[in-house]
């Protein structure tokens, strides 16, 4: 128990901080969940675009 009485302004600030913390935690949980679903589905590889070239990592650049 505190020696001095807590001011009403501090109570409102604390409740606002708790609400913001819960909102941030929910956002992090949603992003984490979406990431886990994306990775577990195996569809997380980048797809090549029209202007990109495919590089074969198994050989050298000059075809040897």
Short mmCIF file of N, CA and C in Angstrom, two decimals:
data_model
loop_
_atom_site.label_atom_id
_atom_site.label_comp_id
_atom_site.label_asym_id
_atom_site.label_seq_id
_atom_site.Cartn_x
_atom_site.Cartn_y
_atom_site.Cartn_z
N UNK A 1 0.84 -1.18 0.00
CA UNK A 1 0.00 0.00 0.00
C UNK A 1 0.88 1.24 0.00
N UNK A 2 0.52 2.17 -0.83
CA UNK A 2 1.30 3.39 -0.96
C UNK A 2 1.04 4.33 0.21
N UNK A 3 2.06 5.11 0.57
CA UNK A 3 1.91 6.07 1.66
C UNK A 3 1.00 7.22 1.23
N UNK A 4 1.22 7.70 0.01
CA UNK A 4 0.38 8.79 -0.48
C UNK A 4 -0.70 8.24 -1.38
N UNK A 5 -1.81 8.93 -1.45
CA UNK A 5 -2.92 8.50 -2.28
C UNK A 5 -2.58 8.77 -3.75
N UNK A 6 -2.89 7.79 -4.62
CA UNK A 6 -2.61 7.93 -6.04
C UNK A 6 -3.58 8.94 -6.66
N UNK A 7 -3.04 9.82 -7.46
CA UNK A 7 -3.86 10.85 -8.10
C UNK A 7 -4.70 10.23 -9.22
N UNK A 8 -5.85 10.81 -9.49
CA UNK A 8 -6.77 10.31 -10.49
C UNK A 8 -6.16 10.33 -11.89
N UNK A 9 -5.29 11.29 -12.14
CA UNK A 9 -4.61 11.38 -13.43
C UNK A 9 -3.74 10.15 -13.68
N UNK A 10 -3.07 9.66 -12.65
CA UNK A 10 -2.22 8.48 -12.79
C UNK A 10 -3.06 7.23 -13.04
N UNK A 11 -4.22 7.15 -12.45
CA UNK A 11 -5.10 6.00 -12.69
C UNK A 11 -5.55 5.97 -14.15
N UNK A 12 -5.93 7.15 -14.68
CA UNK A 12 -6.36 7.20 -16.07
C UNK A 12 -5.20 6.87 -17.01
N UNK A 13 -4.02 7.38 -16.70
CA UNK A 13 -2.85 7.11 -17.54
C UNK A 13 -2.50 5.62 -17.52
N UNK A 14 -2.58 5.00 -16.35
CA UNK A 14 -2.28 3.57 -16.25
C UNK A 14 -3.28 2.76 -17.05
N UNK A 15 -4.56 3.09 -16.98
CA UNK A 15 -5.55 2.33 -17.73
C UNK A 15 -5.36 2.51 -19.24
N UNK A 16 -4.96 3.69 -19.66
CA UNK A 16 -4.67 3.93 -21.07
C UNK A 16 -3.46 3.11 -21.52
N UNK A 17 -2.44 3.06 -20.68
CA UNK A 17 -1.24 2.28 -21.01
C UNK A 17 -1.54 0.79 -21.08
N UNK A 18 -2.39 0.30 -20.19
CA UNK A 18 -2.77 -1.11 -20.22
C UNK A 18 -3.53 -1.41 -21.50
N UNK A 19 -4.45 -0.53 -21.87
CA UNK A 19 -5.20 -0.73 -23.11
C UNK A 19 -4.30 -0.72 -24.33
N UNK A 20 -3.36 0.20 -24.37
CA UNK A 20 -2.41 0.27 -25.48
C UNK A 20 -1.52 -0.97 -25.51
N UNK A 21 -1.10 -1.43 -24.36
CA UNK A 21 -0.28 -2.64 -24.28
C UNK A 21 -1.02 -3.87 -24.76
N UNK A 22 -2.29 -3.98 -24.40
CA UNK A 22 -3.09 -5.12 -24.86
C UNK A 22 -3.32 -5.06 -26.37
N UNK A 23 -3.54 -3.86 -26.89
CA UNK A 23 -3.71 -3.70 -28.33
C UNK A 23 -2.43 -4.08 -29.07
N UNK A 24 -1.29 -3.62 -28.58
CA UNK A 24 -0.01 -3.96 -29.20
C UNK A 24 0.25 -5.47 -29.12
N UNK A 25 -0.06 -6.09 -27.98
CA UNK A 25 0.10 -7.53 -27.84
C UNK A 25 -0.78 -8.30 -28.80
N UNK A 26 -2.02 -7.84 -29.00
CA UNK A 26 -2.93 -8.50 -29.94
C UNK A 26 -2.40 -8.38 -31.36
N UNK A 27 -1.87 -7.21 -31.72
CA UNK A 27 -1.31 -7.01 -33.05
C UNK A 27 -0.12 -7.94 -33.28
N UNK A 28 0.74 -8.06 -32.30
CA UNK A 28 1.90 -8.95 -32.41
C UNK A 28 1.45 -10.40 -32.55
N UNK A 29 0.43 -10.79 -31.78
CA UNK A 29 -0.08 -12.16 -31.86
C UNK A 29 -0.67 -12.45 -33.24
N UNK A 30 -1.37 -11.48 -33.82
CA UNK A 30 -1.96 -11.68 -35.15
C UNK A 30 -0.86 -11.82 -36.20
N UNK A 31 0.15 -10.96 -36.15
CA UNK A 31 1.25 -11.03 -37.12
C UNK A 31 2.01 -12.34 -36.96
N UNK A 32 2.26 -12.76 -35.72
CA UNK A 32 2.96 -14.02 -35.48
C UNK A 32 2.14 -15.20 -35.99
N UNK A 33 0.84 -15.18 -35.73
CA UNK A 33 -0.02 -16.26 -36.19
C UNK A 33 -0.07 -16.34 -37.71
N UNK A 34 -0.17 -15.18 -38.36
CA UNK A 34 -0.19 -15.18 -39.82
C UNK A 34 1.14 -15.68 -40.38
N UNK A 35 2.24 -15.34 -39.73
CA UNK A 35 3.55 -15.81 -40.17
C UNK A 35 3.66 -17.33 -40.02
N UNK A 36 3.18 -17.86 -38.91
CA UNK A 36 3.25 -19.31 -38.70
C UNK A 36 2.39 -20.05 -39.73
N UNK A 37 1.23 -19.53 -40.05
CA UNK A 37 0.37 -20.17 -41.05
C UNK A 37 1.04 -20.12 -42.42
N UNK A 38 1.65 -18.99 -42.74
CA UNK A 38 2.31 -18.84 -44.05
C UNK A 38 3.50 -19.79 -44.16
N UNK A 39 4.30 -19.90 -43.12
CA UNK A 39 5.48 -20.76 -43.15
C UNK A 39 5.08 -22.23 -43.15
N UNK A 40 4.09 -22.60 -42.37
CA UNK A 40 3.70 -24.01 -42.28
C UNK A 40 3.00 -24.49 -43.56
N UNK A 41 2.43 -23.57 -44.34
CA UNK A 41 1.80 -23.99 -45.59
C UNK A 41 2.83 -24.25 -46.68
N UNK A 42 4.06 -23.82 -46.48
CA UNK A 42 5.11 -24.05 -47.46
C UNK A 42 5.06 -23.08 -48.61
N UNK A 43 4.27 -22.04 -48.52
CA UNK A 43 4.10 -21.08 -49.61
C UNK A 43 4.80 -19.77 -49.28
N UNK A 44 5.98 -19.85 -48.70
CA UNK A 44 6.67 -18.64 -48.29
C UNK A 44 7.83 -18.28 -49.21
N UNK A 45 8.05 -19.03 -50.29
CA UNK A 45 9.12 -18.72 -51.23
C UNK A 45 8.70 -17.55 -52.10
N UNK A 46 9.66 -16.71 -52.44
CA UNK A 46 9.36 -15.56 -53.30
C UNK A 46 9.14 -16.05 -54.72
N UNK A 47 8.11 -15.55 -55.33
CA UNK A 47 7.82 -15.90 -56.71
C UNK A 47 8.57 -14.94 -57.63
N UNK A 48 9.15 -15.46 -58.72
CA UNK A 48 9.86 -14.56 -59.65
C UNK A 48 8.87 -13.65 -60.38
N UNK A 49 9.30 -12.44 -60.64
CA UNK A 49 8.48 -11.50 -61.39
C UNK A 49 8.87 -11.56 -62.87
N UNK A 50 8.21 -10.79 -63.69
CA UNK A 50 8.48 -10.81 -65.12
C UNK A 50 9.90 -10.36 -65.44
N UNK A 51 10.42 -9.38 -64.74
CA UNK A 51 11.72 -8.80 -65.05
C UNK A 51 12.88 -9.48 -64.33
N UNK A 52 12.60 -10.44 -63.48
CA UNK A 52 13.68 -11.08 -62.74
C UNK A 52 14.23 -12.28 -63.50
N UNK A 53 15.46 -12.62 -63.21
CA UNK A 53 16.09 -13.77 -63.83
C UNK A 53 16.31 -14.84 -62.78
N UNK A 54 16.23 -16.08 -63.21
CA UNK A 54 16.44 -17.20 -62.31
C UNK A 54 17.91 -17.54 -62.32
N UNK A 55 18.52 -17.61 -61.15
CA UNK A 55 19.95 -17.92 -61.03
C UNK A 55 20.08 -19.33 -60.51
N UNK A 56 20.80 -20.17 -61.24
CA UNK A 56 21.06 -21.54 -60.80
C UNK A 56 22.19 -21.52 -59.80
N UNK A 57 21.91 -21.89 -58.56
CA UNK A 57 22.93 -21.83 -57.53
C UNK A 57 23.86 -23.04 -57.57
N UNK A 58 23.59 -24.03 -58.41
CA UNK A 58 24.40 -25.23 -58.44
C UNK A 58 25.62 -25.12 -59.33
N UNK A 59 25.69 -24.17 -60.23
CA UNK A 59 26.81 -24.10 -61.17
C UNK A 59 27.45 -22.73 -61.16
N UNK A 60 28.43 -22.56 -62.01
CA UNK A 60 29.09 -21.28 -62.11
C UNK A 60 28.37 -20.38 -63.12
N UNK A 61 28.77 -19.13 -63.16
CA UNK A 61 28.10 -18.16 -64.02
C UNK A 61 28.40 -18.40 -65.50
N UNK A 62 29.57 -19.00 -65.83
CA UNK A 62 29.93 -19.19 -67.23
C UNK A 62 29.49 -20.55 -67.78
N UNK A 63 28.75 -21.31 -67.03
CA UNK A 63 28.18 -22.57 -67.52
C UNK A 63 29.04 -23.78 -67.31
N UNK A 64 30.17 -23.67 -66.62
CA UNK A 64 31.04 -24.83 -66.39
C UNK A 64 30.48 -25.75 -65.33
#
